[in-house]
């Protein structure tokens, strides 16, 4: 009888500790902000917002959209003009994270801060005109693979900075490494539609696929190796979720028909947004848990 009592007591203690640990890990202490344009807004309002609000570890869901204004950080230039929310092209991200990061952390927070920062460009970014020339220019609006890559990493000098209008600019991987207390979620741009007329061509669409693969595989792997134990950067490949594969016989790397690919509009459909929110649900659960575990290990 005493043996049974001991076993029951032990099981109760294990259950309590497991529950207590989960409560600490998933406590609602972090806000999230999503910097986006129209596709992101549809995604947010057609499934993503309710998904995020349902997470125990998220307190507030905030977003920066067309027309949203915020001031640059102290000592930094107003590089995105008076309405930064209007700017989400690839060449704008280096300006966002060098000149406005502190403001983004606090944007629309009733209390606390946006410890999770999501950002994405809209579908025109998937029309990548050429590979371009390395090392690329992170400030250029020319849509080339080299320019896109240079936003995240400076190839000729990984520890170096860029210069624009008398200010130094760090590539994103340096910014991210300096802020392990923020979970950065890069969301890839959606693919283009294929009908009734095609929004892109096969070469451009394949470059978009290749760039996104580089970002989530090669670049992210390099970042994690250079910053072991941070786990503070992830890539949600929305392009891959929404697009036909590269070997599709008719519409490679285009928005799938069931996701709105035949609509003449590259905005993913309501069904696509709802289904994507379901995919993102498990993605952010895993990403947050790994990041939160890394923070806990560093604090011990």
XYZ file of C-alpha atoms in Angstrom, residues 10-129:
120
model
C 5.679 10.711 -7.526
C 3.431 10.826 -10.594
C 1.611 13.847 -9.200
C 4.917 15.653 -8.648
C 6.076 14.903 -12.197
C 2.769 16.140 -13.624
C 2.972 19.335 -11.558
C 6.546 20.075 -12.618
C 5.748 19.406 -16.271
C 2.707 21.667 -16.127
C 4.605 24.353 -14.267
C 7.461 24.239 -16.779
C 5.049 24.490 -19.699
C 3.278 27.448 -18.093
C 6.574 29.262 -17.667
C 7.659 28.554 -21.227
C 4.347 29.534 -22.774
C 3.442 32.449 -20.493
C 1.769 35.355 -22.370
C 4.579 37.849 -21.996
C 5.499 38.607 -25.602
C 3.757 40.762 -28.199
C 4.129 40.143 -31.926
C 4.238 42.682 -34.754
C 3.862 41.866 -38.447
C 5.213 44.341 -41.038
C 3.330 43.704 -44.280
C 1.243 45.022 -47.171
C -1.948 43.749 -48.819
C -1.159 40.020 -49.000
C -0.058 40.116 -45.391
C -3.196 41.974 -44.382
C -5.412 39.372 -46.056
C -3.365 36.600 -44.445
C -3.741 38.283 -41.063
C -7.472 38.889 -41.265
C -8.397 35.589 -42.940
C -6.857 33.237 -40.420
C -3.470 34.330 -39.128
C -4.690 36.837 -36.528
C -6.996 34.337 -34.842
C -4.209 31.743 -34.956
C -1.782 34.109 -33.235
C -4.336 35.308 -30.701
C -4.929 31.688 -29.761
C -1.316 31.153 -28.727
C -0.718 31.180 -24.976
C 2.708 32.767 -25.427
C 1.434 35.806 -27.372
C -0.109 38.706 -25.504
C -0.838 41.284 -28.246
C -0.978 40.947 -32.032
C 0.145 44.172 -33.714
C 0.873 45.029 -37.326
C 2.449 47.758 -39.445
C 0.637 48.363 -42.734
C 0.093 50.956 -45.447
C -0.235 54.427 -43.931
C 1.378 53.591 -40.601
C 3.882 56.177 -39.424
C 6.656 55.850 -36.882
C 9.710 57.938 -36.135
C 13.259 56.712 -36.658
C 15.282 55.666 -33.643
C 17.392 58.265 -31.871
C 20.367 59.299 -33.971
C 19.117 57.550 -37.097
C 17.785 59.123 -40.322
C 14.196 59.177 -41.547
C 15.250 56.853 -44.345
C 11.736 55.536 -45.080
C 10.134 58.965 -45.190
C 7.222 60.135 -43.095
C 5.171 56.942 -43.621
C 7.445 53.891 -43.250
C 4.454 51.551 -43.431
C 4.294 52.211 -47.181
C 7.702 50.567 -47.724
C 8.164 46.791 -47.647
C 10.271 45.997 -50.721
C 13.440 43.966 -50.273
C 15.672 47.046 -50.353
C 13.647 48.605 -47.519
C 14.432 45.960 -44.891
C 17.982 47.138 -44.291
C 16.526 50.586 -43.540
C 13.794 49.208 -41.276
C 16.138 47.232 -39.064
C 18.944 49.783 -38.871
C 16.842 52.936 -38.497
C 13.527 51.887 -36.882
C 14.068 48.716 -34.831
C 13.426 50.240 -31.397
C 10.241 51.841 -32.680
C 9.113 48.539 -34.188
C 9.668 46.826 -30.831
C 7.247 49.217 -29.146
C 4.779 49.789 -31.993
C 1.156 49.730 -30.763
C 2.052 47.891 -27.556
C -0.306 48.639 -24.685
C 2.439 47.327 -22.438
C 5.457 45.114 -22.911
C 7.139 44.962 -26.306
C 7.025 43.213 -29.652
C 9.516 40.487 -28.848
C 8.475 38.662 -32.036
C 8.928 40.574 -35.297
C 7.541 39.179 -38.575
C 8.232 40.880 -41.892
C 7.436 40.176 -45.521
C 7.501 41.787 -48.923
C 4.587 41.567 -51.346
C 4.312 39.387 -54.466
C 6.025 41.771 -56.978
C 9.278 40.810 -55.237
C 8.919 37.343 -56.781
C 9.634 38.803 -60.231
C 13.415 38.510 -59.978
C 14.730 39.851 -63.271
